[in-house]
Amino acid sequence: MTKDIIRLIRPKQWIKNLFVFVPVFFGGALFDYQALFNVAIAFVTFSFAASSIYCFNDLRDVADDRLHPEKCKRPIASGAVSTGQAYAIMATMIVGSLLLTLLLPPPRIVGVITIVSCYFVLNLLYSIKLKQYAIIDVCIVAMGFVLRILAGGMASGIVLSHWIVLMTFLLTLFLSFAKRRDDVVRMQKTGVAPRKNTHRYNLTFINEAINLTGAITIVCYIMYTVSPEVVNRFDTQYLYLTSFFVILGVLRYIQLSVVDNKSGDPTEVALNDRFTQLTILAWTISFFLIIYLS
């Protein structure tokens, strides 16, 4: 039973919530331990809120999941966790998420609760209706990541630049379109649409969208590294060198999507693709060295 509950709340997906640490890293506050502690609280808060959404989504989609070749193995769809138990777990995650915010400094509690609540409501609407609309669905997913970095900024007291917000939205929009491509490929093979809006996508559109958002993401990142605002803040002109790894990472993901048809879950790609892991590691190390040790 415990194993099924863990599968239901999907802690492996919590890796997405590491985005709350983005403001600390880009804000040059990586050695501010109070800021790190506050953002760690925001991370767990967001993780619990996300798990409650996973429960709700599985409850809503149980009929469709039973028709899906992989999702039919999910705890509720397979019958391993009952509907009543799933609702109880969902409520526990929500309450836990709210209580954790009380560990934050009082001036930031309301701000973080507001952002997490916006995330929760937005994803409820997504699960209930909005995910049925093509393009809107991927934009909502991308907005969820923007809310994550806003929560990180609020918890740490770091003001986010417009560049960070734009890059977060564009990168996650790119990954979301790549994920939808996997659905289109599956629909072409089986004749069954994994999502209700999959028929509003096709490979031509998805490939164009992936290329477009990937290219804009790269351009936005390069503009960020050479912008006077960033050069003056970090007192370095060498951040543009890290663009190499961003370009490499985007191209690798396009390769996985278009050539290998393995773009179904960005989290799985990050956890299992060695090329992607090395690229992310190289980018992180190079960015860290230039900002913190130059």
Coordinates of N, CA and C in Angstrom, one line a residue, residues 119-273:
Y119 N -1.2 28.5 -8.3 CA -0.7 27.2 -9.0 C -1.8 26.1 -8.8
F120 N -2.3 26.0 -7.6 CA -3.2 24.9 -7.3 C -4.5 25.2 -8.1
V121 N -5.0 26.4 -8.1 CA -6.3 26.7 -8.8 C -6.1 26.5 -10.3
L122 N -5.0 27.1 -10.8 CA -4.7 27.0 -12.2 C -4.7 25.5 -12.7
N123 N -4.1 24.7 -11.9 CA -4.0 23.3 -12.3 C -5.3 22.5 -12.1
L124 N -6.1 22.9 -11.1 CA -7.4 22.4 -11.0 C -8.2 22.6 -12.3
L125 N -8.2 23.9 -12.7 CA -8.9 24.3 -13.9 C -8.3 23.5 -15.1
Y126 N -7.0 23.3 -15.1 CA -6.4 22.6 -16.2 C -6.9 21.2 -16.2
S127 N -6.9 20.5 -15.1 CA -7.4 19.1 -15.0 C -8.9 19.0 -15.4
I128 N -9.7 20.0 -14.9 CA -11.1 19.9 -15.2 C -11.5 20.2 -16.6
K129 N -10.9 21.2 -17.2 CA -11.3 21.7 -18.5 C -10.2 22.1 -19.5
L130 N -9.3 23.0 -19.0 CA -8.4 23.7 -19.9 C -7.5 22.8 -20.6
K131 N -7.2 21.6 -20.1 CA -6.2 20.7 -20.8 C -6.8 20.2 -22.1
Q132 N -8.1 20.4 -22.3 CA -8.8 19.9 -23.5 C -8.5 20.9 -24.7
Y133 N -7.9 22.0 -24.4 CA -7.7 23.0 -25.5 C -6.2 23.0 -25.9
A134 N -5.9 22.7 -27.1 CA -4.6 22.7 -27.6 C -4.0 24.1 -27.6
I135 N -2.7 24.1 -27.3 CA -1.9 25.3 -27.1 C -2.1 25.9 -25.7
I136 N -3.4 26.1 -25.3 CA -3.6 26.6 -24.0 C -3.1 25.6 -23.0
D137 N -3.2 24.4 -23.3 CA -2.7 23.4 -22.3 C -1.2 23.5 -22.0
V138 N -0.4 23.6 -23.1 CA 1.0 23.7 -22.9 C 1.4 25.1 -22.2
C139 N 0.7 26.1 -22.5 CA 0.9 27.4 -21.9 C 0.7 27.4 -20.4
I140 N -0.3 26.7 -20.0 CA -0.6 26.5 -18.6 C 0.5 25.8 -17.9
V141 N 1.0 24.7 -18.5 CA 2.1 24.0 -18.0 C 3.3 24.9 -17.8
A142 N 3.6 25.7 -18.8 CA 4.7 26.6 -18.7 C 4.5 27.7 -17.6
M143 N 3.3 28.1 -17.5 CA 3.0 29.1 -16.4 C 3.2 28.5 -15.0
G144 N 3.0 27.2 -14.9 CA 3.2 26.6 -13.6 C 4.7 26.7 -13.2
F145 N 5.6 26.6 -14.2 CA 7.0 26.8 -13.8 C 7.4 28.2 -13.6
V146 N 6.7 29.1 -14.2 CA 6.9 30.6 -13.9 C 6.5 30.8 -12.4
L147 N 5.4 30.2 -12.0 CA 4.9 30.4 -10.6 C 5.9 29.8 -9.7
R148 N 6.6 28.7 -10.1 CA 7.6 28.1 -9.2 C 8.7 29.1 -8.9
I149 N 9.2 29.7 -10.0 CA 10.4 30.6 -9.7 C 9.9 31.9 -9.0
L150 N 8.6 32.3 -9.2 CA 8.1 33.4 -8.5 C 8.0 33.1 -7.0
A151 N 7.7 31.8 -6.7 CA 7.6 31.4 -5.3 C 9.0 31.4 -4.7
G152 N 10.0 31.0 -5.5 CA 11.4 31.0 -5.0 C 11.9 32.4 -4.8
G153 N 11.5 33.3 -5.6 CA 11.9 34.7 -5.5 C 11.2 35.3 -4.2
M154 N 10.0 35.0 -4.0 CA 9.2 35.5 -2.9 C 9.8 35.0 -1.6
A155 N 10.1 33.7 -1.5 CA 10.6 33.0 -0.3 C 12.0 33.6 0.1
S156 N 12.8 33.8 -1.0 CA 14.2 34.2 -0.7 C 14.4 35.8 -0.6
G157 N 13.3 36.5 -1.1 CA 13.4 37.9 -1.1 C 14.2 38.5 -2.3
I158 N 14.4 37.7 -3.3 CA 15.2 38.1 -4.5 C 14.2 38.6 -5.6
V159 N 14.4 39.7 -6.1 CA 13.6 40.3 -7.2 C 14.0 39.6 -8.5
L160 N 13.1 39.1 -9.2 CA 13.4 38.4 -10.4 C 13.5 39.4 -11.6
S161 N 14.4 39.1 -12.5 CA 14.5 39.9 -13.7 C 13.5 39.4 -14.8
H162 N 13.2 40.3 -15.7 CA 12.2 39.8 -16.7 C 12.9 38.7 -17.6
W163 N 14.2 38.7 -17.7 CA 14.9 37.7 -18.5 C 14.7 36.3 -17.9
I164 N 14.7 36.1 -16.6 CA 14.6 34.8 -16.0 C 13.1 34.3 -16.2
V165 N 12.2 35.2 -16.0 CA 10.8 34.9 -16.2 C 10.5 34.4 -17.6
L166 N 11.1 35.2 -18.6 CA 10.9 34.8 -20.0 C 11.5 33.5 -20.4
M167 N 12.8 33.3 -19.9 CA 13.5 32.1 -20.2 C 12.8 30.9 -19.6
T168 N 12.3 31.0 -18.4 CA 11.6 29.9 -17.8 C 10.3 29.5 -18.6
F169 N 9.6 30.5 -19.0 CA 8.3 30.3 -19.7 C 8.7 29.6 -21.1
L170 N 9.7 30.2 -21.8 CA 10.0 29.6 -23.1 C 10.6 28.2 -23.1
L171 N 11.5 28.0 -22.1 CA 12.1 26.7 -22.0 C 11.0 25.6 -21.7
T172 N 10.2 25.9 -20.7 CA 9.2 24.9 -20.4 C 8.1 24.7 -21.5
L173 N 7.8 25.8 -22.2 CA 6.9 25.7 -23.3 C 7.5 24.8 -24.4
F174 N 8.8 24.9 -24.6 CA 9.5 24.1 -25.6 C 9.4 22.6 -25.1
L175 N 9.7 22.3 -23.9 CA 9.6 21.0 -23.4 C 8.2 20.4 -23.4
S176 N 7.2 21.3 -23.2 CA 5.8 20.8 -23.2 C 5.4 20.4 -24.6
F177 N 5.8 21.2 -25.6 CA 5.5 20.9 -27.0 C 6.1 19.5 -27.4
A178 N 7.4 19.3 -26.9 CA 8.1 18.1 -27.2 C 7.3 16.9 -26.6
K179 N 6.8 17.1 -25.4 CA 6.0 16.1 -24.7 C 4.7 15.7 -25.5
R180 N 4.1 16.8 -26.0 CA 2.9 16.6 -26.8 C 3.2 15.8 -28.1
R181 N 4.4 15.9 -28.6 CA 4.8 15.2 -29.8 C 4.7 13.7 -29.6
D182 N 5.1 13.3 -28.4 CA 5.1 11.9 -28.1 C 3.6 11.4 -28.1
D183 N 2.7 12.2 -27.7 CA 1.3 11.8 -27.8 C 0.8 11.6 -29.2
V184 N 1.3 12.6 -30.1 CA 0.9 12.5 -31.5 C 1.4 11.2 -32.1
V185 N 2.7 10.9 -31.8 CA 3.3 9.7 -32.4 C 2.5 8.5 -31.9
R186 N 2.2 8.4 -30.6 CA 1.4 7.3 -30.1 C 0.0 7.2 -30.8
M187 N -0.6 8.3 -31.0 CA -1.9 8.3 -31.7 C -1.8 7.8 -33.1
Q188 N -0.7 8.1 -33.8 CA -0.6 7.7 -35.2 C -0.3 6.1 -35.2
K189 N 0.3 5.6 -34.2 CA 0.6 4.2 -34.1 C -0.6 3.4 -33.7
T190 N -1.3 3.9 -32.8 CA -2.4 3.1 -32.2 C -3.8 3.5 -32.7
G191 N -3.9 4.7 -33.2 CA -5.2 5.2 -33.6 C -6.1 5.7 -32.4
V192 N -5.5 5.7 -31.2 CA -6.2 6.2 -30.0 C -5.5 7.4 -29.5
A193 N -6.2 8.5 -29.3 CA -5.7 9.7 -28.8 C -5.4 9.7 -27.3
P194 N -4.2 9.8 -26.8 CA -3.9 9.7 -25.4 C -4.6 10.9 -24.6
R195 N -4.8 12.0 -25.2 CA -5.5 13.1 -24.6 C -6.6 13.6 -25.5
K196 N -7.6 14.3 -24.9 CA -8.7 14.7 -25.7 C -8.4 15.7 -26.8
N197 N -7.3 16.5 -26.6 CA -6.9 17.5 -27.5 C -5.8 17.1 -28.5
T198 N -5.4 15.8 -28.4 CA -4.3 15.4 -29.3 C -4.6 15.5 -30.8
H199 N -5.9 15.3 -31.1 CA -6.3 15.4 -32.5 C -6.1 16.9 -33.1
R200 N -5.9 17.8 -32.2 CA -5.7 19.2 -32.6 C -4.2 19.5 -32.8
Y201 N -3.4 18.5 -32.6 CA -2.0 18.6 -32.9 C -1.7 17.6 -34.1
N202 N -0.6 17.9 -34.8 CA -0.1 16.9 -35.8 C 1.4 17.1 -35.8
L203 N 2.1 16.2 -36.5 CA 3.6 16.2 -36.4 C 4.2 17.5 -37.1
T204 N 3.5 17.9 -38.1 CA 4.0 19.2 -38.8 C 3.9 20.3 -37.9
F205 N 2.8 20.5 -37.2 CA 2.6 21.6 -36.3 C 3.6 21.5 -35.1
I206 N 3.6 20.3 -34.5 CA 4.4 20.1 -33.3 C 5.9 20.3 -33.6
N207 N 6.4 19.8 -34.7 CA 7.8 20.0 -35.1 C 8.1 21.5 -35.3
E208 N 7.2 22.2 -35.9 CA 7.4 23.7 -36.1 C 7.4 24.4 -34.8
A209 N 6.5 24.0 -33.9 CA 6.4 24.6 -32.6 C 7.6 24.3 -31.7
I210 N 8.1 23.1 -31.8 CA 9.4 22.7 -31.1 C 10.6 23.6 -31.6
N211 N 10.7 23.6 -32.9 CA 11.8 24.4 -33.5 C 11.7 25.9 -33.1
L212 N 10.5 26.4 -33.2 CA 10.3 27.8 -32.9 C 10.6 28.2 -31.5
T213 N 10.0 27.4 -30.5 CA 10.2 27.8 -29.1 C 11.7 27.4 -28.7
G214 N 12.3 26.4 -29.3 CA 13.7 26.1 -29.0 C 14.6 27.2 -29.5
A215 N 14.3 27.7 -30.7 CA 15.2 28.8 -31.2 C 15.0 30.1 -30.4
I216 N 13.8 30.4 -30.0 CA 13.5 31.7 -29.3 C 14.2 31.5 -27.9
T217 N 14.1 30.4 -27.3 CA 14.7 30.1 -26.0 C 16.2 30.4 -26.1
I218 N 16.9 29.9 -27.1 CA 18.3 30.1 -27.3 C 18.6 31.6 -27.4
V219 N 17.9 32.3 -28.3 CA 18.1 33.7 -28.5 C 17.9 34.5 -27.2
C220 N 16.8 34.2 -26.5 CA 16.6 34.9 -25.2 C 17.7 34.7 -24.2
Y221 N 18.2 33.5 -24.2 CA 19.3 33.2 -23.2 C 20.6 34.0 -23.6
I222 N 20.9 34.0 -24.9 CA 22.1 34.8 -25.4 C 21.9 36.3 -25.1
M223 N 20.7 36.8 -25.3 CA 20.4 38.2 -25.0 C 20.6 38.5 -23.5
Y224 N 20.1 37.5 -22.7 CA 20.3 37.6 -21.3 C 21.8 37.7 -20.9
T225 N 22.6 36.9 -21.4 CA 24.0 36.8 -21.0 C 24.8 38.1 -21.5
V226 N 24.3 38.7 -22.5 CA 25.1 39.9 -23.0 C 24.4 41.2 -22.6
S227 N 23.3 41.2 -21.9 CA 22.5 42.4 -21.6 C 23.3 43.2 -20.6
P228 N 23.3 44.6 -20.8 CA 24.1 45.4 -19.9 C 23.7 45.2 -18.4
E229 N 22.4 45.0 -18.2 CA 21.9 44.8 -16.8 C 22.6 43.6 -16.1
V230 N 22.7 42.5 -16.9 CA 23.4 41.3 -16.3 C 24.9 41.4 -16.2
V231 N 25.5 42.0 -17.2 CA 26.9 42.2 -17.2 C 27.3 43.1 -16.0
N232 N 26.5 44.2 -15.8 CA 26.9 45.0 -14.6 C 26.6 44.4 -13.3
R233 N 25.5 43.6 -13.2 CA 25.2 42.9 -11.9 C 26.3 42.0 -11.5
F234 N 26.8 41.1 -12.5 CA 27.7 40.1 -12.1 C 29.2 40.6 -12.4
D235 N 29.3 41.7 -13.0 CA 30.6 42.3 -13.3 C 31.5 41.3 -14.1
T236 N 30.9 40.8 -15.1 CA 31.6 39.9 -16.0 C 31.0 39.9 -17.4
Q237 N 31.8 39.8 -18.4 CA 31.3 39.8 -19.8 C 31.4 38.4 -20.4
Y238 N 31.6 37.4 -19.6 CA 31.9 36.0 -20.1 C 30.7 35.0 -20.0
L239 N 29.6 35.5 -19.5 CA 28.5 34.6 -19.4 C 28.0 34.0 -20.7
Y240 N 28.2 34.8 -21.8 CA 27.8 34.3 -23.1 C 28.4 32.9 -23.4
L241 N 29.6 32.6 -22.8 CA 30.2 31.3 -23.1 C 29.4 30.2 -22.7
T242 N 28.5 30.4 -21.7 CA 27.6 29.3 -21.2 C 26.5 29.0 -22.3
S243 N 26.3 29.8 -23.3 CA 25.3 29.6 -24.3 C 25.6 28.4 -25.1
F244 N 26.9 28.0 -25.2 CA 27.2 26.7 -25.9 C 26.5 25.5 -25.3
F245 N 26.4 25.4 -24.0 CA 25.7 24.3 -23.4 C 24.2 24.4 -23.5
V246 N 23.7 25.6 -23.5 CA 22.2 25.8 -23.8 C 21.9 25.3 -25.2
I247 N 22.6 25.7 -26.2 CA 22.4 25.3 -27.5 C 22.5 23.8 -27.7
L248 N 23.5 23.2 -27.0 CA 23.7 21.8 -27.1 C 22.6 21.1 -26.5
G249 N 22.1 21.5 -25.3 CA 21.0 20.9 -24.6 C 19.7 20.9 -25.4
V250 N 19.4 22.1 -26.0 CA 18.2 22.2 -26.8 C 18.3 21.3 -28.1
L251 N 19.4 21.3 -28.7 CA 19.6 20.4 -29.9 C 19.4 18.9 -29.5
R252 N 20.0 18.6 -28.4 CA 19.9 17.2 -27.9 C 18.4 16.8 -27.7
Y253 N 17.7 17.7 -27.1 CA 16.3 17.4 -26.8 C 15.5 17.3 -28.1
I254 N 15.8 18.1 -29.0 CA 15.1 18.0 -30.3 C 15.4 16.7 -31.0
Q255 N 16.7 16.3 -30.9 CA 17.1 15.0 -31.4 C 16.3 13.8 -30.7
L256 N 16.2 13.9 -29.4 CA 15.5 12.9 -28.7 C 14.0 12.9 -29.1
S257 N 13.5 14.0 -29.4 CA 12.0 14.2 -29.7 C 11.8 13.7 -31.2
V258 N 12.5 14.2 -32.1 CA 12.3 14.0 -33.5 C 12.9 12.7 -34.1
V259 N 14.1 12.4 -33.6 CA 14.7 11.2 -34.2 C 14.4 10.0 -33.4
D260 N 14.5 10.1 -32.0 CA 14.3 8.9 -31.2 C 12.9 8.7 -30.6
N261 N 12.0 9.8 -30.8 CA 10.6 9.7 -30.3 C 10.6 9.4 -28.8
K262 N 11.5 10.1 -28.0 CA 11.6 9.8 -26.6 C 11.4 11.1 -25.7
S263 N 10.5 11.9 -26.2 CA 10.2 13.1 -25.5 C 9.0 13.1 -24.5
G264 N 8.5 11.9 -24.2 CA 7.3 11.8 -23.5 C 7.3 12.4 -22.1
D265 N 8.4 12.3 -21.4 CA 8.5 12.9 -20.1 C 9.9 13.5 -19.9
P266 N 9.9 14.9 -19.8 CA 11.2 15.6 -19.6 C 11.9 15.1 -18.3
T267 N 11.2 14.8 -17.3 CA 11.8 14.3 -16.1 C 12.6 13.0 -16.3
E268 N 12.0 12.1 -17.0 CA 12.6 10.8 -17.3 C 13.9 11.1 -18.2
V269 N 13.8 12.0 -19.1 CA 14.9 12.3 -20.0 C 16.1 12.8 -19.1
A270 N 15.7 13.8 -18.2 CA 16.8 14.4 -17.3 C 17.4 13.3 -16.4
L271 N 16.6 12.3 -16.0 CA 17.1 11.3 -15.1 C 17.9 10.2 -15.8
N272 N 17.6 10.0 -17.1 CA 18.1 8.8 -17.7 C 19.0 9.0 -18.9
D273 N 19.0 10.2 -19.5 CA 19.8 10.5 -20.7 C 21.1 11.1 -20.3

